[in-house]
Short mmCIF file of C-alpha atoms and ligand atoms in Angstrom, two decimals:
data_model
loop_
_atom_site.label_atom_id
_atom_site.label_comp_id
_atom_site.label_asym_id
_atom_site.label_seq_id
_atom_site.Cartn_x
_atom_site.Cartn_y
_atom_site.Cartn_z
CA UNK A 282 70.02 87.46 76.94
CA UNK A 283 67.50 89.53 75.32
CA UNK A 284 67.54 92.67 74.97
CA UNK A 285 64.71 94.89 76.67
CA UNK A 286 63.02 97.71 74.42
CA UNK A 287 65.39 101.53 74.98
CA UNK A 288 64.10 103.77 77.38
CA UNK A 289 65.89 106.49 75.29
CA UNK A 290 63.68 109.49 73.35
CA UNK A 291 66.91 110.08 71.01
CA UNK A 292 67.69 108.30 68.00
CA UNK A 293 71.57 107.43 67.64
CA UNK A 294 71.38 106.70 63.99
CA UNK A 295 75.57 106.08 63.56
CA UNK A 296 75.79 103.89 66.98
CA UNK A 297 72.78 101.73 66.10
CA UNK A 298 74.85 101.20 62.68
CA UNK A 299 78.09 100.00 64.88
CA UNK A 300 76.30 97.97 67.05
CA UNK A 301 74.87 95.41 64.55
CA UNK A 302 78.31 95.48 62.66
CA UNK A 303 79.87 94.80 65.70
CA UNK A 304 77.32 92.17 67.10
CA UNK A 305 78.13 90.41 63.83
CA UNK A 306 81.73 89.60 64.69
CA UNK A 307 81.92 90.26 68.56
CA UNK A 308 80.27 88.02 70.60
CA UNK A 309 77.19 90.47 71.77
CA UNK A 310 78.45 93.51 70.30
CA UNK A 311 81.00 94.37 73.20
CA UNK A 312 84.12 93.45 74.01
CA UNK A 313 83.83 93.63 78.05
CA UNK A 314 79.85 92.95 79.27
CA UNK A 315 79.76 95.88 81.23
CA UNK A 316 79.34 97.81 78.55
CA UNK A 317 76.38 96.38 77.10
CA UNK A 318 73.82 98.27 78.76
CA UNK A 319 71.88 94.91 79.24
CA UNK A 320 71.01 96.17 82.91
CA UNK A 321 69.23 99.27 81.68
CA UNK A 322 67.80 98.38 78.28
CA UNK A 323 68.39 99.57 74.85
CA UNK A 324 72.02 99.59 72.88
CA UNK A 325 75.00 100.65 73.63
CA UNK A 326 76.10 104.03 72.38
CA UNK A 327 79.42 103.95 70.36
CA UNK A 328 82.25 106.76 71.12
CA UNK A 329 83.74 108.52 68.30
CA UNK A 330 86.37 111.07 71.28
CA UNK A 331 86.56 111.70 74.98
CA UNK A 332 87.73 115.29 75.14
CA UNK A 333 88.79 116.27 78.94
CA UNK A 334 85.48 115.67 81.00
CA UNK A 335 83.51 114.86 77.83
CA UNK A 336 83.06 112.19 75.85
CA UNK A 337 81.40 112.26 71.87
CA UNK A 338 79.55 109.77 70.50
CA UNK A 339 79.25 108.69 66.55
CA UNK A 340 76.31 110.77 65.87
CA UNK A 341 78.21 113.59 67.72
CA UNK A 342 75.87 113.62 70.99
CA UNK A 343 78.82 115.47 73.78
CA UNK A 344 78.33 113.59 77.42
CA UNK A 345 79.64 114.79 80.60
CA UNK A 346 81.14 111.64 81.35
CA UNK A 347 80.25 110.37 85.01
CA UNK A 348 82.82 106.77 84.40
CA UNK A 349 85.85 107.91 82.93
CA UNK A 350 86.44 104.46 81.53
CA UNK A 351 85.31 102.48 84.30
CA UNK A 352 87.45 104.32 87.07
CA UNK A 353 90.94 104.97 85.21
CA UNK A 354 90.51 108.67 83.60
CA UNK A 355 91.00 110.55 87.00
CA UNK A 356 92.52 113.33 84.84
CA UNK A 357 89.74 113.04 82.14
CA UNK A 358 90.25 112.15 78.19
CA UNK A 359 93.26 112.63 76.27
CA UNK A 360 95.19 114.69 78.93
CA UNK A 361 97.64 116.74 77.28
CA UNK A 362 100.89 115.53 79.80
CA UNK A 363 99.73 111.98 79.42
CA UNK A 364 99.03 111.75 75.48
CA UNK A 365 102.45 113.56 75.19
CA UNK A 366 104.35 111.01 77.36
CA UNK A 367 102.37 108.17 75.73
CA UNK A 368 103.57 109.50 72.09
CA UNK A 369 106.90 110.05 73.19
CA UNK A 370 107.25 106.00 74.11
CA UNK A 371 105.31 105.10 71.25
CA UNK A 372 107.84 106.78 69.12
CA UNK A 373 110.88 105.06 70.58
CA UNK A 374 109.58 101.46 70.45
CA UNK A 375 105.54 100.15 71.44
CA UNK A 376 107.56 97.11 73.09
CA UNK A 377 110.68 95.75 73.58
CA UNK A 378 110.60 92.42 75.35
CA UNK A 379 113.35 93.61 77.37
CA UNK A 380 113.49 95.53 80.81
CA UNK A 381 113.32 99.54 80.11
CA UNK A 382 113.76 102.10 83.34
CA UNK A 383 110.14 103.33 82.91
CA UNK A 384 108.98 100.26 84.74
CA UNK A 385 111.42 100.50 87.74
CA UNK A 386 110.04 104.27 87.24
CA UNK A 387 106.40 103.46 88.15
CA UNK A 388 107.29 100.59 90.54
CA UNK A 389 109.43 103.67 92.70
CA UNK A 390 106.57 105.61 92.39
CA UNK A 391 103.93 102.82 93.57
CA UNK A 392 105.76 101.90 96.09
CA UNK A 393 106.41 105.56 97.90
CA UNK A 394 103.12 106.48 97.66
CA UNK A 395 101.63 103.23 99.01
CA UNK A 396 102.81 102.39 102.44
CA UNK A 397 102.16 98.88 102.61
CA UNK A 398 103.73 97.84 99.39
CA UNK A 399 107.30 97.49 99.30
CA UNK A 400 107.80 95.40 95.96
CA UNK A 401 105.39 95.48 92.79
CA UNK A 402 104.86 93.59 89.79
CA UNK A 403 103.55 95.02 86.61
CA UNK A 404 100.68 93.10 84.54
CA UNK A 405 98.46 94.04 81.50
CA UNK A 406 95.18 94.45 83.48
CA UNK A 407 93.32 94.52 87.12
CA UNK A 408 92.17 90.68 86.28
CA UNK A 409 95.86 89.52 86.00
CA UNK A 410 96.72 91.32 89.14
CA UNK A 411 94.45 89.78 91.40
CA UNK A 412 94.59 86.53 89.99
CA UNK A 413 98.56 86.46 90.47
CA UNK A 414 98.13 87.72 93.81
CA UNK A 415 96.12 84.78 94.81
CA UNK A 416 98.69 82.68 93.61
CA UNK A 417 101.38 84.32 95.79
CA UNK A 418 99.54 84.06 98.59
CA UNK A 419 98.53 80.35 98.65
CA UNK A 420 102.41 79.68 96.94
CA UNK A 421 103.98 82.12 100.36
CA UNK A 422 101.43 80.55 103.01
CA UNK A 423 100.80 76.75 101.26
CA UNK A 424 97.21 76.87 101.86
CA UNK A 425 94.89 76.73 99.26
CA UNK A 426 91.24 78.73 100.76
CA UNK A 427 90.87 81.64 100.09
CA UNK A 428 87.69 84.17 101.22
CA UNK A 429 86.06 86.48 98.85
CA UNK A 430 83.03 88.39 99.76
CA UNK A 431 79.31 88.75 97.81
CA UNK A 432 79.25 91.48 95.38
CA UNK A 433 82.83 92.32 95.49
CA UNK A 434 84.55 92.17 91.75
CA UNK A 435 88.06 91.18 91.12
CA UNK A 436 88.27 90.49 87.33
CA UNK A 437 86.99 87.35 85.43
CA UNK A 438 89.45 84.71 87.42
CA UNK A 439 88.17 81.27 87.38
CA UNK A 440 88.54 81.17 90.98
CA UNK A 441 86.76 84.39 91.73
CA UNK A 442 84.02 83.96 89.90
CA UNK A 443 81.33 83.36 92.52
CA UNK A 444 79.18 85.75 93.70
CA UNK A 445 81.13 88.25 91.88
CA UNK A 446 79.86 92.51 91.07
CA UNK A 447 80.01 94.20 88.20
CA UNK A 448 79.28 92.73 84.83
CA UNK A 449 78.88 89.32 86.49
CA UNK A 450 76.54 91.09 88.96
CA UNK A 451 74.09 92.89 86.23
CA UNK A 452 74.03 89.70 84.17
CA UNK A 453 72.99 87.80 87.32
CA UNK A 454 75.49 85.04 86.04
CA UNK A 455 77.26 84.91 89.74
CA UNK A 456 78.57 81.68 88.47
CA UNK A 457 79.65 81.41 84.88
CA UNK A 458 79.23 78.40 82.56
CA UNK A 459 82.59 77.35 81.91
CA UNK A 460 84.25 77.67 85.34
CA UNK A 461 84.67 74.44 86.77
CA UNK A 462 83.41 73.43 89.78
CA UNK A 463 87.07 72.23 90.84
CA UNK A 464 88.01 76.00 90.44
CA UNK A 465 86.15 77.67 92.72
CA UNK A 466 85.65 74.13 95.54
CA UNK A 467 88.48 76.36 97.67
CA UNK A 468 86.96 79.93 97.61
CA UNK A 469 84.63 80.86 100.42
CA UNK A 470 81.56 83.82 99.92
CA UNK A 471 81.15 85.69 102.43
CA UNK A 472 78.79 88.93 103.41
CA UNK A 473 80.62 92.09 102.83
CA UNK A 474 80.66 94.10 106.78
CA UNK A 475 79.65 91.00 108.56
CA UNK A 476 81.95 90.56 111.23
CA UNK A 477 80.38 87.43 112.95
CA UNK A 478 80.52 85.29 109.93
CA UNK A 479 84.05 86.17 108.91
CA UNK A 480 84.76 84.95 112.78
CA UNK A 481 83.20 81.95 112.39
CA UNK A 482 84.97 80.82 109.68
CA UNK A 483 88.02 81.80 110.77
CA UNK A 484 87.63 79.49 113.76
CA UNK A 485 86.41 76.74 111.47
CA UNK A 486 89.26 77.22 108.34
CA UNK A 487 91.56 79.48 109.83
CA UNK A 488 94.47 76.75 109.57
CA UNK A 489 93.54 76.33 105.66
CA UNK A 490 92.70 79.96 104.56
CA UNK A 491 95.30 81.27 102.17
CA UNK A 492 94.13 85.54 102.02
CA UNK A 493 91.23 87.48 102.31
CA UNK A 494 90.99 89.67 98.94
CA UNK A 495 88.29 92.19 99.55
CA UNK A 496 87.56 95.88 97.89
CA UNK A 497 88.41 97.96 100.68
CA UNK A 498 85.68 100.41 99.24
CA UNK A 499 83.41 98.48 97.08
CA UNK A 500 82.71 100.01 93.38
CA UNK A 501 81.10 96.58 91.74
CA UNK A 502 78.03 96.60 93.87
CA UNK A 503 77.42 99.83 93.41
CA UNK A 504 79.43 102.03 96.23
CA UNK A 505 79.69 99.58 99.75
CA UNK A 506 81.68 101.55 102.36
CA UNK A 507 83.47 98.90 105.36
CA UNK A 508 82.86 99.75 109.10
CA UNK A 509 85.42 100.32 110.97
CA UNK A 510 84.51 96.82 112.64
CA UNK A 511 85.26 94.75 109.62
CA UNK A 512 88.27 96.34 108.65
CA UNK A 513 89.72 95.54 112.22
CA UNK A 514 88.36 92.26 112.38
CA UNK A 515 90.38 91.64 109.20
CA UNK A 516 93.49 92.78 109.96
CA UNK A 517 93.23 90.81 113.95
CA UNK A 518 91.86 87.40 112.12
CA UNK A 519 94.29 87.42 109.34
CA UNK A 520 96.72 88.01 111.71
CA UNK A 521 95.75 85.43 114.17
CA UNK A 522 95.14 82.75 111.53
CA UNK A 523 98.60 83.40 109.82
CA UNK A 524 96.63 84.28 106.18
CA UNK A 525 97.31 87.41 103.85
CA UNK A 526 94.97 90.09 103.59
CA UNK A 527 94.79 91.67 100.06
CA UNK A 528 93.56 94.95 99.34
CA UNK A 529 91.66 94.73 95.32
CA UNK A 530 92.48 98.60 94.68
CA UNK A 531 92.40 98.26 91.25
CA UNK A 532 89.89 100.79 90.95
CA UNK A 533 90.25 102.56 94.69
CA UNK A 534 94.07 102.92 94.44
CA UNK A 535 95.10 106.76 93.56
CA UNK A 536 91.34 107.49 93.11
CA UNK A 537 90.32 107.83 96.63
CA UNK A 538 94.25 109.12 97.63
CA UNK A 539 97.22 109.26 96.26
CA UNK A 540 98.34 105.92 98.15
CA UNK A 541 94.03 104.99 98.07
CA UNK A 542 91.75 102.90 100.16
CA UNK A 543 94.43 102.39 102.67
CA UNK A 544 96.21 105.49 103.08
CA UNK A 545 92.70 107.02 103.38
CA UNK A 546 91.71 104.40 106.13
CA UNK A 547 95.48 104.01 107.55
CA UNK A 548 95.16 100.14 106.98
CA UNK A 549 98.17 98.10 106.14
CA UNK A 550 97.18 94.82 104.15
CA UNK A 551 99.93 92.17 103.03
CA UNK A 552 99.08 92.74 99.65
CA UNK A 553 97.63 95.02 97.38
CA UNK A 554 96.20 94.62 93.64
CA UNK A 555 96.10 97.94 91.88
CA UNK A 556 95.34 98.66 88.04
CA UNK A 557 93.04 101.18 86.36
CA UNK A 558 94.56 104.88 87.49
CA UNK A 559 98.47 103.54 87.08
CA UNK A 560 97.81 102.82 83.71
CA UNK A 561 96.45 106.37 82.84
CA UNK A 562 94.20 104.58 80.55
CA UNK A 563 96.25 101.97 78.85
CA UNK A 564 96.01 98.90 79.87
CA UNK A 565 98.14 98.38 83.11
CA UNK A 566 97.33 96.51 86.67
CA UNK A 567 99.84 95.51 89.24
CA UNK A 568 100.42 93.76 92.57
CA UNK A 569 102.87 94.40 95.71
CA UNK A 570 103.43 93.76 99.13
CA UNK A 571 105.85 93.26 101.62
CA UNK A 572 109.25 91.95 100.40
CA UNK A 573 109.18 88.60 102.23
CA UNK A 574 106.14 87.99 100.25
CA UNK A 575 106.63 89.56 96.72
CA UNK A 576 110.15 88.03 96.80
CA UNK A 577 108.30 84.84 96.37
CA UNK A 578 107.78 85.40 92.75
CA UNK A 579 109.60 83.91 89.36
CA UNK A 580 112.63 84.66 89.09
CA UNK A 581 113.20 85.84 92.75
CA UNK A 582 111.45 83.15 94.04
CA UNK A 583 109.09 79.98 92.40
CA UNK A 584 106.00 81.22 92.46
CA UNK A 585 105.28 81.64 88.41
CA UNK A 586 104.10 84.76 86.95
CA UNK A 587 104.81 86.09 83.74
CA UNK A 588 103.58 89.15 80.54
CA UNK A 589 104.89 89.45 76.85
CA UNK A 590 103.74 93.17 77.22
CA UNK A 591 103.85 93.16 81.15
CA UNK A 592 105.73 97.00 81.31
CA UNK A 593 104.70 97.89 78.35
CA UNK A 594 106.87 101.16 77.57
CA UNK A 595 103.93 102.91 76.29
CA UNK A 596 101.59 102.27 79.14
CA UNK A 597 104.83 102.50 81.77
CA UNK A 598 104.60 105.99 79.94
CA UNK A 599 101.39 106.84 80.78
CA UNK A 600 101.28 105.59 84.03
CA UNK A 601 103.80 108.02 85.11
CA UNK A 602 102.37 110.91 83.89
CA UNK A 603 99.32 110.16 85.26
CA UNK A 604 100.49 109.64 89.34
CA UNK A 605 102.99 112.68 88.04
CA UNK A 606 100.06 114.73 87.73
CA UNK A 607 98.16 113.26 90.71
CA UNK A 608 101.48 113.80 93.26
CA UNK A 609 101.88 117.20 91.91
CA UNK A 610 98.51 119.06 91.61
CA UNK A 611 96.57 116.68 94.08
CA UNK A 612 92.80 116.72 92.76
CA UNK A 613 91.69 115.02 96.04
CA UNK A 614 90.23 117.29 98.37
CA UNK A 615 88.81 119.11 95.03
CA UNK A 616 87.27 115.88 94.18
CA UNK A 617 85.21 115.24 97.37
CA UNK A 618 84.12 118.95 97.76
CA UNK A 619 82.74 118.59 94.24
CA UNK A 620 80.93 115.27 94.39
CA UNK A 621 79.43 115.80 97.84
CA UNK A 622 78.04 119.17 96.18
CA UNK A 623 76.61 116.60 93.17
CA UNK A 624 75.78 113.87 95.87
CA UNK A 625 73.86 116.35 98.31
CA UNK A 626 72.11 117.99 95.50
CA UNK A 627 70.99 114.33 93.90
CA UNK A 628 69.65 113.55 97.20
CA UNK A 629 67.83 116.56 97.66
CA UNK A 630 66.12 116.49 94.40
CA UNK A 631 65.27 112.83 94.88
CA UNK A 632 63.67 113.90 98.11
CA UNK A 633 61.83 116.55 96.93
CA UNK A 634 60.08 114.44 94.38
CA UNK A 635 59.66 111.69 96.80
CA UNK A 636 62.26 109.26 95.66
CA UNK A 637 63.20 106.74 98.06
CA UNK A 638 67.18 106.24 97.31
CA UNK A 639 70.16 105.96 99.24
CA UNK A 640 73.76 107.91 98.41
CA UNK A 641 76.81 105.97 99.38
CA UNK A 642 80.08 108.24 98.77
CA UNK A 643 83.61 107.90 99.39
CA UNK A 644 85.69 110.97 97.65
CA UNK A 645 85.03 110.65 93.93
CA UNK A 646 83.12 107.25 94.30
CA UNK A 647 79.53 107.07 94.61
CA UNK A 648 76.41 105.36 93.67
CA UNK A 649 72.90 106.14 93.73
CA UNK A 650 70.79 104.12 94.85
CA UNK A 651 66.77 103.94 94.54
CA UNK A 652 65.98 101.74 97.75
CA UNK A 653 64.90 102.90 100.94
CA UNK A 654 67.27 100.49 103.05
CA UNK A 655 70.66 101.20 103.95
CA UNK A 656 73.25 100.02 101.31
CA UNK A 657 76.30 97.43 102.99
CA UNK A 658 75.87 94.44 101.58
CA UNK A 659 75.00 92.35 98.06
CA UNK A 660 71.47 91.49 100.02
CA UNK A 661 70.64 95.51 100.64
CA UNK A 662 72.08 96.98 97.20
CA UNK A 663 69.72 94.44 95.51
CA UNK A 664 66.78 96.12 97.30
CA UNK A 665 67.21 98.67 94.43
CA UNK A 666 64.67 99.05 91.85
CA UNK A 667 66.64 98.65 88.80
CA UNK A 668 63.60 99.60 86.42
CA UNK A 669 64.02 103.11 88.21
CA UNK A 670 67.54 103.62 87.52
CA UNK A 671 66.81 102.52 83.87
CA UNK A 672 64.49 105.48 83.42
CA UNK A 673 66.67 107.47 85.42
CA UNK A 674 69.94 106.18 83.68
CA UNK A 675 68.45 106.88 80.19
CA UNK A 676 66.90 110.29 81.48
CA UNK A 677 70.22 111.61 82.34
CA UNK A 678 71.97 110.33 78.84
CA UNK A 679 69.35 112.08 76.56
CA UNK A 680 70.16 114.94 78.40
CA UNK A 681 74.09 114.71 78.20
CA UNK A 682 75.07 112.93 81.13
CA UNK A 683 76.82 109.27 80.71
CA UNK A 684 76.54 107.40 83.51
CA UNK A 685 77.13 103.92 84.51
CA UNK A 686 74.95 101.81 83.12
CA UNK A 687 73.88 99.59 85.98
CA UNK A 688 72.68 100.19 89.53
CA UNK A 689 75.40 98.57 90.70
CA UNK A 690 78.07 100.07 89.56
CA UNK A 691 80.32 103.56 90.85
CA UNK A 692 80.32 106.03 88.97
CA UNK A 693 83.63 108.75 89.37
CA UNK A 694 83.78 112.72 89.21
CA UNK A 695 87.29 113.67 86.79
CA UNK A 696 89.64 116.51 87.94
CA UNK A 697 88.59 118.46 84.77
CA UNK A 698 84.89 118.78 85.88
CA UNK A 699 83.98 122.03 86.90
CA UNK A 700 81.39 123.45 89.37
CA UNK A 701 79.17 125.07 86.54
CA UNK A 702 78.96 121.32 84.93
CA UNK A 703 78.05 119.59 88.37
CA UNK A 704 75.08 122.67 88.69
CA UNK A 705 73.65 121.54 85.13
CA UNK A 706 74.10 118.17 86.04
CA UNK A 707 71.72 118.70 89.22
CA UNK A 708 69.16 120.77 86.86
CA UNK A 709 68.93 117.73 84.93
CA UNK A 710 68.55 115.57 87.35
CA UNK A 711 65.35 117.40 88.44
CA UNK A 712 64.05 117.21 85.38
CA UNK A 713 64.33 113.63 85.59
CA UNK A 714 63.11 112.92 88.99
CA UNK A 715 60.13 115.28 88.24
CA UNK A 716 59.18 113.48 84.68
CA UNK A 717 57.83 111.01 87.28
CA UNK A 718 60.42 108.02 86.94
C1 PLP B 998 88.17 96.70 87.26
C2 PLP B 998 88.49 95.86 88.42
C3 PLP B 998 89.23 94.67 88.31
C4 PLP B 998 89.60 94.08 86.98
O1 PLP B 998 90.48 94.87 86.26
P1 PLP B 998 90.58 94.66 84.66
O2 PLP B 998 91.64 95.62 84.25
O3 PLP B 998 89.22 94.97 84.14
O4 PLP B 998 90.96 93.25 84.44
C5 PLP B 998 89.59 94.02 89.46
N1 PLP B 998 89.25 94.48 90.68
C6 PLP B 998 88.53 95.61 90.83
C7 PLP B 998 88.20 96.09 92.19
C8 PLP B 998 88.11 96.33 89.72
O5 PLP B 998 87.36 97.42 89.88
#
């Protein structure tokens, strides 16, 4: 890959320094792709702090950050209840190999505030939790198909790996060297809101199809919001067919409610991944579902799964102060009043300087996009022009605003923004539109 000339009119002495130490001994620089800033040009910039809704880079540049880690920091950086739970653990043991009460803590906690899941498993990440999901599913039905849909992003599993958002998505590498063709012979790609063809192969595979693992709002395509249609079509063929539907919230679970996607829709899927939020930054995912099906799992049942630091103590930790603070001072309806106020303002400063774009917006999820066409599908978000939001990307971060670094990617308002902060945001933003991007 190479690397396109920056866009950016401020010199990061300190983070070009870090980048070609790290590129030395890190394949690329990075230690996740998405990071890399490869969809918008130039390096990326290395943090030294994230303080509440800020984050500080090496040469001490403050950004209002617009990702909170990719989705996780609902309650911004280095929130004081959730660094003081996290300390507390690490002080009585980082791991213990053993069961502790945190994790039946957090599993109690998932599994009253998400209606549909009645059981949960703990993992290390969002990756692990889909992936072991999948398993369950074809190990509970004995079917091996399973559907995915374009654009849609459910970690790096082998199996998943086609047609796949996010840093797959922005590398255009929808199929990845290494994954063999053996892996993915059993998934089927299929158009994200497009009833008729998730019919038709229904009638065709129905008998062989294992689950249906969607994003029940999409984030890795940039923000893709289901019609009412597909969602019901879902739930009747999965159904009818006798296959599980799973419900990727790993980055829409506790951000768009406190039980997410599905509480906000009223959906009830067989099986839900989560990750992201319930880890209040550490490194946590998790899947659930019905007891019938989650009692299918090692030891209960023969389905293997396993984690040396699955429960981690520390992350357990952090993961309850985090849905603590989200059950007690609910952010939510906060959280949408604020970003429609950033999402309506965008759009009527794009506007007025003549900006074709499109908003999609679901709470504290959205994504601008510059394309004239409605956004539903992998096929209309890659209508955007991508050399646009690199101007516009880089724009916005030499003026203090870190945003996600592709067009097709969500980016997330925090709890600890404030009005005033969303109003210099928009300011900017006009600035940028009107430097003729
Ligand atoms: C982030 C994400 C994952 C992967 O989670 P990791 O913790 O990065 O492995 C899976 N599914 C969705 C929807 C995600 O947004």
């Amino acid at each position: 890959m190479s690397t396109q000339p920056t866009l950016s009119r401020v010199d990061r002495p300190k983070s070009h320094e870090a980048f070609a130490r790290a590129k030395a001994v890190i394949p690329g620089g990075v230690n996740s792709p998405a990071r890399a800033f490869g969809g918008v040009g130039g390096e990326p910039i290395f943090m030294a702090r994230g303080e509440g809704a800020y984050l500080i880079d090496l040469d001490g540049n403050r950004y209002l950050d617009l990702i909170g880690s990719w989705g996780p920091l609902i309650l911004g950086h280095a929130h004081p209840k959730v660094v003081a739970a996290a300390m507390e653990a690490a002080q009585t043991g980082a791991s213990f190999g053993a069961p502790c009460e945190r994790e039946s803590e957090l599993a109690e906690m998932v599994v009253e505030a998400v209606p549909s899941i009645e059981m949960v498993r703990m993992t290390s990440s969002g990756t692990e939790a889909a992936m072991s999901a999948i398993r369950v599913a074809r190990g509970a039905t004995g079917r091996n198909r399973i559907v995915k849909f374009a654009g849609c992003y459910h970690g790096h599993v082998d199996a998943l790996l086609v047609s796949a958002g996010s840093g797959a998505l922005t590398l255009g590498v929808p199929n990845s060297p290494g994954v063999p063709e053996g892996c993915t012979r059993d998934t089927l790609v299929l158009r994200y809101n497009d009833v008729q063809q998730l019919e038709d192969v229904f009638r065709v595979h129905g008998d062989s199809i294992a689950c249906v693992m969607l994003e029940p709002v999409v984030g890795n395509m940039g923000l893709v919001i289901p019609t009412l249609e597909f969602r019901k079509a879902l739930r009747e063929l999965t159904r009818k067919y006798g296959a599980l539907l799973i419900y990727d919230e790993v980055m829409t679970g506790f951000r768009l409610s406190y039980g997410g996607a599905q509480k906000l829709f009223n959906d009830e899927p067989d099986m839900t991944a989560l990750g992201k939020i319930i880890g209040g930054g550490y490194p946590v995912g998790a899947y659930g579902g019905r007891q019938d099906i989650m009692k299918q799992v090692m030891p209960a049942g023969p389905v293997y799964q396993a984690g040396t630091l699955s429960g981690n103590p520390v992350a357990m930790a952090a993961g309850i102060a985090t849905l603590t603070e989200l059950r007690n001072h609910a952010p939510y309806t906060r959280l949408d009043q604020l970003t429609r106020k950033l999402c309506e303002g965008l759009s009527a400063a794009a506007t007025d300087a003549d900006i074709p774009h499109q908003i999609n917006r679901v709470g504290s999820m959205w994504t601008l996009f510059f394309t004239p066409v409605e956004v539903n599908d992998l096929d209309s978000a890659k209508t955007s022009d991508t050399a646009r939001f690199s101007r516009f990307f880089w724009g916005m971060m030499d003026r203090g605003f870190y945003l996600p670094c592709s067009q097709f990617e969500a980016a997330f308002v925090s709890a600890v923004t404030t009005e005033a902060e969303i109003d210099q945001l928009l300011i900017a933003a006009r600035e940028v539109f009107s430097s003729g991007i």
